Structures are given as C-alpha cells and as structure tokens.
Coordinates of C-alpha atoms in Angstrom, one line a residue:
M1 CA 177.4 -88.5 74.2
P2 CA 175.8 -91.8 73.4
N3 CA 176.5 -93.3 70.0
V4 CA 173.7 -93.0 67.5
T5 CA 173.0 -96.2 65.8
P6 CA 172.1 -96.1 62.1
E7 CA 168.7 -97.5 62.9
L8 CA 168.0 -94.6 65.3
Y9 CA 169.3 -92.0 62.9
D10 CA 167.1 -93.4 60.1
S11 CA 164.1 -93.2 62.4
V12 CA 164.8 -89.6 63.4
M13 CA 165.2 -88.6 59.7
L14 CA 162.0 -90.4 58.8
I15 CA 160.2 -88.5 61.6
K16 CA 161.6 -85.2 60.4
Q17 CA 160.7 -85.9 56.8
Q18 CA 157.2 -86.8 57.9
M19 CA 156.9 -83.7 59.9
L20 CA 158.1 -81.6 56.9
V21 CA 155.6 -83.3 54.6
D22 CA 152.8 -82.7 57.1
S23 CA 153.9 -79.1 57.4
L24 CA 153.9 -78.7 53.6
N25 CA 150.6 -80.4 53.3
H26 CA 149.1 -78.1 55.9
A27 CA 150.6 -75.1 54.2
Q28 CA 149.3 -76.3 50.8
A29 CA 145.8 -76.8 52.3
A30 CA 145.9 -73.3 53.9
L31 CA 147.1 -71.9 50.5
N32 CA 144.3 -73.7 48.7
D33 CA 141.7 -72.5 51.3
S34 CA 143.1 -68.9 50.8
L35 CA 142.9 -69.3 47.0
H36 CA 139.4 -70.6 47.2
A37 CA 138.4 -67.7 49.5
T38 CA 140.1 -65.2 47.1
N39 CA 138.4 -66.7 44.1
D40 CA 135.0 -66.6 45.9
L41 CA 135.7 -63.0 46.8
M42 CA 136.7 -62.1 43.3
F43 CA 133.6 -63.8 41.9
K44 CA 131.5 -62.0 44.4
T45 CA 133.2 -58.7 43.6
R46 CA 132.8 -59.2 39.8
T47 CA 129.2 -60.0 40.3
E48 CA 128.6 -57.0 42.5
L49 CA 130.5 -54.8 40.1
Q50 CA 128.4 -56.1 37.1
L51 CA 125.3 -55.5 39.1
T52 CA 126.5 -52.0 39.9
Q53 CA 127.3 -51.3 36.3
N54 CA 123.9 -52.6 35.2
S55 CA 122.3 -50.5 37.8
L56 CA 124.2 -47.4 36.7
A57 CA 123.5 -48.1 33.0
N58 CA 119.8 -48.6 33.8
S59 CA 119.7 -45.4 35.8
S60 CA 121.4 -43.5 33.0
F61 CA 119.1 -45.2 30.5
K62 CA 116.1 -44.1 32.5
A63 CA 117.4 -40.5 32.7
N64 CA 118.1 -40.5 29.0
N65 CA 114.7 -41.8 28.1
I66 CA 112.9 -39.4 30.3
W67 CA 114.7 -36.5 28.7
M68 CA 114.0 -37.9 25.2
M69 CA 110.3 -38.1 26.1
V70 CA 110.3 -34.5 27.3
A71 CA 112.1 -33.5 24.1
T72 CA 109.4 -35.3 22.1
A73 CA 106.7 -33.3 23.9
F74 CA 108.6 -30.1 23.2
V75 CA 108.7 -30.9 19.5
F76 CA 105.0 -31.9 19.6
I77 CA 104.1 -28.5 21.0
M78 CA 105.7 -26.9 18.0
H79 CA 102.6 -27.8 16.1
L80 CA 100.6 -25.5 18.3
G81 CA 103.2 -22.9 17.6
F82 CA 102.9 -23.3 13.8
A83 CA 99.1 -23.2 14.1
T84 CA 99.0 -19.9 16.0
L85 CA 101.8 -18.3 14.0
E86 CA 100.3 -19.2 10.7
S87 CA 96.8 -18.3 11.6
G88 CA 98.0 -15.0 13.1
L89 CA 99.8 -14.0 9.9
T90 CA 96.9 -14.9 7.6
Q91 CA 93.5 -13.4 7.2
A92 CA 90.7 -14.0 9.7
K93 CA 88.5 -15.5 7.1
N94 CA 90.9 -18.4 6.7
T95 CA 91.7 -19.1 10.4
T96 CA 89.7 -22.3 10.8
N97 CA 91.3 -23.7 7.6
V98 CA 94.8 -22.9 8.9
L99 CA 94.0 -24.4 12.3
F100 CA 92.5 -27.6 10.7
K101 CA 95.6 -28.1 8.5
N102 CA 97.9 -27.8 11.5
S103 CA 95.7 -30.2 13.5
I104 CA 95.5 -32.9 10.9
V105 CA 99.2 -32.8 9.8
P106 CA 100.6 -34.3 13.1
A107 CA 98.1 -37.1 12.9
I108 CA 99.0 -37.8 9.2
G109 CA 102.7 -37.6 10.1
I110 CA 102.5 -40.0 13.0
M111 CA 100.4 -42.6 11.1
T112 CA 102.5 -42.5 8.0
H113 CA 105.7 -42.8 10.1
A114 CA 104.1 -45.9 11.7
L115 CA 103.0 -47.3 8.4
C116 CA 106.3 -47.0 6.5
G117 CA 108.2 -43.8 7.2
F118 CA 110.2 -45.0 10.2
N119 CA 111.4 -48.1 8.4
L120 CA 112.2 -46.0 5.3
M121 CA 114.3 -43.6 7.3
Y122 CA 116.1 -46.3 9.3
P123 CA 116.2 -49.2 6.9
G124 CA 119.3 -50.8 8.4
F125 CA 122.1 -49.2 6.3
E126 CA 125.6 -50.0 7.5
F127 CA 126.9 -46.8 9.0
G128 CA 130.2 -45.5 7.7
V129 CA 130.3 -47.6 4.5
S130 CA 126.8 -47.6 2.9
M131 CA 126.3 -45.6 -0.3
D132 CA 122.7 -46.6 -0.6
F133 CA 119.9 -44.1 -1.6
I134 CA 116.9 -46.1 -0.5
G135 CA 116.1 -49.1 1.7
F136 CA 113.1 -50.5 3.6
K137 CA 112.9 -52.6 6.7
G138 CA 109.2 -53.5 6.4
W139 CA 105.7 -52.2 7.0
G140 CA 104.6 -51.1 10.5
V141 CA 106.5 -50.7 13.7
E142 CA 107.4 -53.9 15.7
L143 CA 109.2 -53.9 19.0
P144 CA 112.6 -55.6 18.5
E145 CA 114.2 -57.9 21.1
G146 CA 115.3 -55.7 24.0
G147 CA 113.5 -52.7 22.5
E148 CA 112.3 -51.5 25.9
T149 CA 115.7 -51.7 27.5
F150 CA 119.1 -50.1 27.1
V151 CA 120.0 -53.1 24.9
Y152 CA 118.2 -51.3 22.1
N153 CA 119.8 -47.9 22.6
P154 CA 121.4 -46.4 25.8
G155 CA 119.5 -43.2 25.1
M156 CA 116.0 -44.3 24.7
T157 CA 113.5 -47.2 24.1
Y158 CA 112.4 -48.2 20.6
W159 CA 109.0 -46.6 21.3
T160 CA 110.6 -43.2 22.3
D161 CA 112.8 -43.4 19.3
F162 CA 109.9 -43.9 17.0
L163 CA 107.7 -41.1 18.5
F164 CA 110.6 -38.6 18.5
Q165 CA 111.3 -39.2 14.8
A166 CA 107.6 -39.1 14.0
M167 CA 107.4 -35.6 15.4
F168 CA 110.1 -34.5 13.1
A169 CA 108.3 -35.9 10.1
A170 CA 105.1 -34.0 10.9
T171 CA 107.1 -30.8 11.5
A172 CA 108.6 -30.9 8.0
A173 CA 105.1 -31.1 6.5
T174 CA 103.8 -28.3 8.6
I175 CA 106.4 -26.0 7.0
V176 CA 104.6 -26.4 3.7
S177 CA 101.2 -25.4 5.2
G178 CA 102.2 -21.8 5.8
A179 CA 103.7 -21.1 2.4
V180 CA 100.6 -22.4 0.5
A181 CA 98.0 -20.9 3.0
E182 CA 94.8 -19.1 1.9
R183 CA 94.4 -20.7 -1.5
I184 CA 95.1 -24.5 -1.5
K185 CA 92.3 -27.0 -1.4
L186 CA 92.2 -28.7 1.9
F187 CA 91.9 -32.3 0.6
S188 CA 94.7 -31.7 -1.9
F189 CA 96.9 -30.5 0.9
M190 CA 96.1 -33.6 2.9
V191 CA 96.9 -35.9 0.0
F192 CA 100.2 -34.2 -0.5
S193 CA 101.0 -34.4 3.2
F194 CA 100.5 -38.1 3.1
F195 CA 103.0 -38.7 0.3
F196 CA 105.4 -36.1 1.8
T197 CA 105.6 -37.7 5.3
A198 CA 105.3 -41.3 4.1
F199 CA 108.0 -41.2 1.4
I200 CA 109.7 -37.9 0.5
Y201 CA 110.9 -36.9 4.0
P202 CA 112.0 -40.3 5.3
I203 CA 113.8 -41.4 2.2
I204 CA 115.8 -38.2 2.1
G205 CA 116.4 -38.4 5.8
S206 CA 117.8 -41.9 5.5
W207 CA 120.7 -40.5 3.4
K208 CA 122.2 -39.0 6.5
W209 CA 120.4 -40.1 9.7
G210 CA 119.7 -43.6 8.5
G211 CA 123.4 -44.2 7.6
G212 CA 123.0 -43.7 3.8
W213 CA 125.3 -42.2 1.2
L214 CA 125.3 -38.6 2.6
N215 CA 126.4 -39.9 6.0
T216 CA 129.2 -41.9 4.4
I217 CA 130.7 -38.9 2.5
G218 CA 130.7 -36.9 5.7
F219 CA 127.7 -34.5 5.3
S220 CA 126.8 -32.9 8.6
D221 CA 123.4 -31.9 9.7
F222 CA 123.0 -32.2 13.5
A223 CA 119.2 -31.6 13.9
G224 CA 117.9 -30.8 10.4
S225 CA 118.6 -27.4 8.9
T226 CA 118.5 -29.3 5.6
L227 CA 116.9 -32.6 6.4
V228 CA 113.8 -31.1 8.0
H229 CA 113.7 -27.3 7.3
S230 CA 115.1 -27.2 3.8
V231 CA 113.2 -30.4 2.8
G232 CA 110.0 -28.7 3.9
G233 CA 111.1 -25.4 2.3
W234 CA 111.8 -27.0 -1.1
A235 CA 108.4 -28.7 -1.0
A236 CA 106.8 -25.3 -0.1
L237 CA 108.6 -23.7 -3.0
A238 CA 107.0 -26.2 -5.4
G239 CA 103.6 -25.5 -3.9
V240 CA 104.0 -21.7 -4.2
I241 CA 105.1 -21.9 -7.8
L242 CA 102.2 -24.2 -8.9
L243 CA 99.5 -22.4 -6.9
G244 CA 100.5 -18.8 -7.9
P245 CA 99.9 -15.7 -5.7
R246 CA 96.8 -14.9 -3.7
L247 CA 94.2 -12.7 -5.3
G248 CA 95.1 -9.1 -5.0
K249 CA 98.7 -9.7 -3.9
F250 CA 100.3 -8.4 -7.1
N251 CA 98.5 -5.9 -9.3
K252 CA 100.2 -4.4 -12.3
G253 CA 103.6 -4.7 -10.8
V254 CA 102.5 -3.3 -7.4
I255 CA 103.0 -5.4 -4.3
N256 CA 100.0 -5.2 -2.1
P257 CA 100.6 -6.3 1.5
I258 CA 97.9 -8.7 2.8
Q259 CA 98.2 -8.3 6.6
G260 CA 97.6 -11.0 9.1
H261 CA 94.7 -10.6 11.5
S262 CA 96.3 -11.3 14.9
M263 CA 99.9 -10.4 15.8
T264 CA 99.1 -11.7 19.3
S265 CA 98.6 -15.2 17.9
A266 CA 101.8 -14.8 15.8
V267 CA 103.9 -13.8 18.9
I268 CA 102.4 -16.7 20.9
G269 CA 103.2 -19.1 18.0
T270 CA 106.8 -17.9 17.7
F271 CA 107.5 -18.3 21.4
L272 CA 105.9 -21.8 21.4
L273 CA 108.2 -22.7 18.5
W274 CA 111.2 -21.3 20.3
L275 CA 110.2 -23.5 23.3
G276 CA 109.8 -26.4 20.9
W277 CA 113.4 -25.9 19.7
F278 CA 114.7 -26.9 23.1
G279 CA 113.4 -30.4 22.2
F280 CA 114.1 -30.2 18.5
N281 CA 117.8 -29.4 19.0
G282 CA 118.3 -30.6 22.6
G283 CA 116.6 -33.9 21.8
S284 CA 118.8 -34.4 18.8
V285 CA 121.7 -35.2 21.2
L286 CA 119.7 -38.5 21.6
S287 CA 120.6 -38.7 25.3
A288 CA 120.6 -36.6 28.4
E289 CA 124.4 -36.1 28.3
P290 CA 124.6 -32.9 30.4
G291 CA 127.5 -31.1 28.7
M292 CA 126.2 -31.6 25.1
V293 CA 122.6 -30.9 25.9
S294 CA 123.3 -27.7 27.8
R295 CA 125.7 -26.6 25.1
V296 CA 123.2 -27.2 22.3
L297 CA 120.4 -25.3 24.2
V298 CA 122.6 -22.3 24.8
M299 CA 123.8 -22.1 21.2
T300 CA 120.2 -22.5 20.0
C301 CA 119.0 -19.6 22.2
I302 CA 122.0 -17.4 21.3
S303 CA 121.4 -17.8 17.6
G304 CA 117.6 -17.2 17.9
S305 CA 118.3 -14.0 19.9
S306 CA 120.9 -12.6 17.6
G307 CA 118.6 -13.4 14.7
A308 CA 115.8 -11.3 16.2
I309 CA 118.1 -8.3 16.7
A310 CA 119.6 -8.5 13.2
A311 CA 116.1 -8.7 11.6
A312 CA 114.8 -5.8 13.7
F313 CA 117.6 -3.5 12.6
S314 CA 117.7 -4.8 9.0
I315 CA 114.1 -3.9 8.4
F316 CA 114.5 -0.6 10.2
A317 CA 117.4 0.3 7.9
I318 CA 115.1 -0.3 4.9
N319 CA 111.7 1.0 6.0
K320 CA 112.7 3.3 8.9
H321 CA 110.4 1.5 11.3
F322 CA 110.5 -1.6 13.4
D323 CA 108.4 -4.5 12.0
L324 CA 107.2 -7.0 14.5
S325 CA 106.6 -9.7 11.9
M326 CA 110.2 -9.4 10.7
V327 CA 111.5 -9.8 14.3
L328 CA 109.4 -12.9 14.7
N329 CA 110.8 -14.3 11.5
G330 CA 114.3 -13.3 12.6
I331 CA 113.9 -15.4 15.8
L332 CA 112.9 -18.4 13.7
A333 CA 115.6 -17.7 11.1
G334 CA 118.3 -17.8 13.8
L335 CA 116.8 -21.0 15.3
V336 CA 116.8 -22.7 11.8
G337 CA 120.3 -21.4 11.1
I338 CA 121.9 -23.0 14.2
T339 CA 120.1 -26.3 13.8
A340 CA 122.6 -28.0 11.6
G341 CA 125.6 -27.2 13.8
A342 CA 124.4 -26.5 17.3
D343 CA 126.6 -29.3 18.6
Q344 CA 129.7 -27.8 17.0
M345 CA 129.5 -24.1 17.8
G346 CA 130.7 -21.7 20.4
I347 CA 129.1 -18.5 21.6
I348 CA 130.8 -16.3 18.9
D349 CA 129.9 -18.8 16.2
A350 CA 126.3 -19.0 17.2
T351 CA 126.0 -15.2 17.4
L352 CA 127.4 -14.7 13.9
I353 CA 125.2 -17.5 12.5
G354 CA 122.1 -15.9 14.1
L355 CA 123.0 -12.4 12.9
I356 CA 123.5 -13.5 9.3
S357 CA 120.3 -15.5 9.5
G358 CA 118.3 -12.5 10.7
C359 CA 119.6 -10.3 7.9
L360 CA 119.0 -13.1 5.3
V361 CA 115.4 -13.6 6.3
V362 CA 114.5 -9.9 5.8
F363 CA 116.2 -9.7 2.4
A364 CA 114.8 -13.1 1.3
I365 CA 111.2 -12.1 2.1
I366 CA 111.6 -8.9 0.1
T367 CA 113.2 -10.7 -2.8
F368 CA 110.6 -13.4 -3.0
E369 CA 107.9 -10.7 -3.2
K370 CA 109.8 -8.9 -5.9
I371 CA 109.8 -12.1 -8.0
R372 CA 106.1 -12.6 -7.3
L373 CA 106.4 -15.7 -5.1
D374 CA 103.6 -15.3 -2.6
D375 CA 104.5 -16.8 0.8
P376 CA 102.0 -15.5 3.5
V377 CA 104.1 -16.4 6.5
G378 CA 107.7 -16.2 5.2
A379 CA 108.2 -20.0 5.3
L380 CA 110.5 -20.0 2.3
S381 CA 112.7 -17.3 3.8
V382 CA 112.9 -18.9 7.2
H383 CA 113.1 -22.6 6.5
L384 CA 114.5 -22.8 3.0
V385 CA 116.9 -19.9 2.8
C386 CA 118.1 -20.1 6.4
G387 CA 118.1 -23.9 6.3
I388 CA 120.6 -23.7 3.4
W389 CA 122.6 -21.0 5.2
G390 CA 122.7 -23.1 8.5
T391 CA 124.0 -26.1 6.6
L392 CA 126.8 -24.2 5.0
A393 CA 127.6 -22.5 8.3
V394 CA 128.8 -25.9 9.6
A395 CA 131.7 -25.6 7.2
L396 CA 132.4 -22.0 8.0
F397 CA 132.3 -22.0 11.8
G398 CA 132.9 -24.4 14.6
A399 CA 134.8 -27.7 14.9
K400 CA 134.1 -28.9 11.4
A401 CA 135.0 -25.8 9.5
G402 CA 137.0 -26.3 6.3
A403 CA 137.1 -26.3 2.5
A404 CA 136.5 -30.0 2.2
Q405 CA 133.5 -29.9 4.5
F406 CA 132.1 -26.9 2.5
V407 CA 132.1 -29.0 -0.7
T408 CA 130.4 -31.9 1.2
Q409 CA 127.8 -29.6 2.5
L410 CA 127.1 -28.2 -1.0
I411 CA 126.7 -31.8 -2.3
G412 CA 124.2 -32.5 0.5
I413 CA 122.2 -29.2 -0.1
G414 CA 122.1 -29.8 -3.9
S415 CA 121.1 -33.4 -3.8
V416 CA 118.3 -32.7 -1.2
A417 CA 117.1 -29.7 -3.4
V418 CA 116.7 -31.9 -6.4
A419 CA 115.0 -34.7 -4.6
A420 CA 112.7 -32.7 -2.4
F421 CA 111.7 -30.0 -4.9
G422 CA 111.5 -32.5 -7.8
S423 CA 109.4 -35.1 -6.1
S424 CA 107.1 -32.5 -4.4
F425 CA 106.6 -30.7 -7.7
L426 CA 105.6 -33.9 -9.5
I427 CA 103.2 -34.9 -6.8
L428 CA 101.6 -31.5 -6.6
L429 CA 101.4 -31.3 -10.4
A430 CA 99.6 -34.7 -10.5
I431 CA 97.2 -33.4 -7.8
K432 CA 96.6 -30.2 -9.8
Y433 CA 95.6 -32.1 -12.9
T434 CA 93.5 -34.7 -11.2
I435 CA 91.6 -33.5 -8.1
G436 CA 92.7 -29.8 -8.4
L437 CA 95.1 -27.8 -6.3
R438 CA 93.7 -24.4 -5.9
V439 CA 90.3 -23.3 -4.6
G440 CA 88.0 -21.2 -6.9
K441 CA 88.1 -17.4 -7.1
E442 CA 84.9 -17.0 -5.2
E443 CA 85.9 -19.4 -2.5
E444 CA 89.1 -17.5 -2.0
I445 CA 87.4 -14.1 -1.8
Y446 CA 84.9 -15.3 0.8
G447 CA 87.4 -17.3 2.7
L448 CA 88.3 -21.0 3.1
D449 CA 86.5 -21.2 6.4
A450 CA 83.2 -20.8 4.7
S451 CA 83.9 -22.9 1.6
E452 CA 85.9 -25.7 3.1
H453 CA 84.5 -25.9 6.6
Y454 CA 81.2 -24.1 6.8
M455 CA 82.6 -22.7 10.1
E456 CA 83.9 -19.3 11.0
A457 CA 86.7 -18.9 13.6
Y458 CA 85.2 -15.7 14.8
P459 CA 81.5 -15.8 14.2
N460 CA 80.6 -13.1 16.6
F461 CA 83.2 -10.6 15.4
M462 CA 83.5 -11.0 11.6
S463 CA 81.5 -8.6 9.5
K464 CA 78.7 -10.3 7.5

C-alpha cells in the first residue's frame, strides 16, 4: 500500500468536506423547497377553507333569511284572521267598521315602527348588564354597514328584522280593536293606535327583547305572551273600562248576549290566526335552525289543540251544550298560553298549558261578563288572562321551571301591567275628554257602518 502523504490526505479531506457541504446545501435547498411548497399548500388550504366557511355561512344565512321572510308573511296574514274573527263575532251593522280598523292598524303599525318604534325597541342596550327602562337610537330606519349580509345577523338582514318586528307591533294594537268594538269612535281608535304602536309597545318590549332591565334580571318571554298579548290585553282593558258596555248588553242585572253575525267568518279568522302562529312563534327562533323551529311549531299546535278540547268540554259542563265560539277562543287561548315558553316545553308540558288555557278562557269570559266588562270577542280572556298564564307557565313547566323564575316572571307581569294599563288609560282618558271616545247612542243603534263610513258591508242583505 502506497504511503499517503500529508498533502494528499489534506486534499482528500477537503474534497470530502466539500462533498458533505454540497450534500447539506442540497438537502437544505430541498427542505426549503418542501417548506415553501407546504406553506403554499397550507395558505391555499386556509383560503379554500375560509371560502368554504363563507359559502356555508352565506348559504345558511340565505336559508335563515328566507324562513324569516316566510314567518313575517305568516304574522302579516294574522291581520286578516283578526279582521274575519272580529267581524264574525260582532253585529252585521258594524262589519265595515271592524274591517276598516283591522285594515288601517297594520299600516299605522308599520309606519310608526319605521318612524321611531324600531329604534325605541332596540335602542342599543348592552345585553346581560343593562338595567335601563328607555333608550332611543334615532328617528327612522337606516341600513347599517353590512346590514344586508350575515355580518348584521346570521339569521336575517336588517330589513327582514325590521319588518318582522313591525308585524308584531301591529298585532298588539289589533288585540285592542276586538275588545272595544261596536262603540268606539274610529278616529279616536286610530289616534290611540298611533301612540300605542309608536311608544307604548316598543318601550315595554325593549325591557326584554331590546336587552333592558327585564332581560337582565332573567325574565323569560320567548315570543310574547306578555310583551305582545298581555300588553295588548292591558290596553284593551283600559278601553273597555272607559267606554263602558254596549247598549243593551246589561239590563237590570241581566246579561243579554249580543250574538255575532257570521260564525263562518269567525272560524276562518281563527284558522288564519292559527296559521299565523307558525310565523309568530316559529319566527321567534330568529333563524331556520331545524330542531328548534320544528320543536316550537309542534308545541304551539299541541297547546292550541288541547286548548280547544278543554274549552269545548268546560262550556259543556256549564251550559250542557257545545259552544263554537268558546272552542274558537279555546284554540286561541292555547296558542297564547304556549307563546312565552314554546322553546322550553315538551309534549306533556304543552298539553297541560293548553288544557289550562282552554279552561281559563271559558271562566274568564263568564267572569268578565258578571262584572259588567263588555268584550265582544273575548280579547281580554284570550290575550290578557292567557297571556299572564302563559308567562307564569314558563316557571312551572319546562327547562326553566323553578321558584326563582316564578318570582321573576311575576315581576315582569306586574311591571308590564302597570306600564301598559296605566299609559293606555291615560291616553284614552285624554282622548275621551278632547275629541271623544264613544259614538253617540243613535249612531250605535243604527251601526257604525252607517255613521262612520256611510257604507254597508251587506247592502243587499241587511233589512232597511
């Protein structure tokens, strides 16, 4: 073996070191290329994932918004239900008047909600901490940034939100119409409806749905047993007290029934209202979330059905015959009763709430007549009494049941009663002593169609 000179050895080692460095450089370059490729892939993947998430969110948003628009349409159709129910349960000579009131109220409700109601109801209270009673975001409705996208709300656009809430405001005012029917001046009713939808309803509603003090203390009212139905009911009670009974209703302690002229219209109206409740309660989920929406709709129908059955047999036990008008009010009573807790209840809960509502409405109608409060369509019994019951039922049945919740529900009911009844009474009293509240005796006898509208609903059928 030849001797290796130091010079040769150093040369070989240098060559090996260079080869090793070159190998490491190649490996480093390959690793860098791999890392760059991985980073590019990860960036592309994140971008595609974000695009997919945005696409899914947008698709979900579109589905939610479509459902909320459908729900809005359902609530809107309730006005036709109120119109046909109220006209059917009142006398033929007042039909045009009843239909006019139920046609003008949605228009007043939408316009006042646009003017100030929406921003009074949602004034920007901080949810969970606010103890405010009143706030105001400003006049009119103005599209916020991102208001037509899911940035505003994953469940609906700003416009859909506004319109859905406007339908609720108008519905609350329509409740008053039935209770004061057949003797209130038309213009006076319109003036009251303006103040009610512009100020009374939205300010009280802000206490819970706008994030105000009732929401902070834990008051629960899913779709408005109190915030819609009882608010309308308390206002109706103020009107009934100030107007007094219709002529001939009470004579020397005797209660004289004043029958409605068309049970066909009353039945059509009731089923239109039942249909509307699919939007009223189902839309209050505020999205198209399948499980919750379907649950709410089932509980709503269960309660309305059991309310009908309970009312039918309650009146049969008293009068020994089945009364159609009581069954219709029993349906509505069950629907009102479940409205506060439709998202919390199971089948048994909803059945019991409806059964109790159906019994309550029958005894409430009888009781109101005994104390000489004349309510032509049973609005006080359905919306006020069963609205109170439904709100209390949240603390007796379902997921939120408990003594502490019962106290909170009582606080909500009491505060709304004072605010809604007190403010409505003062406004109606002011109307009574300024422009007048009740039509004259002769006008009432001949009918409001002739005196207020110069137009008969049935000109070819009514006797002259």
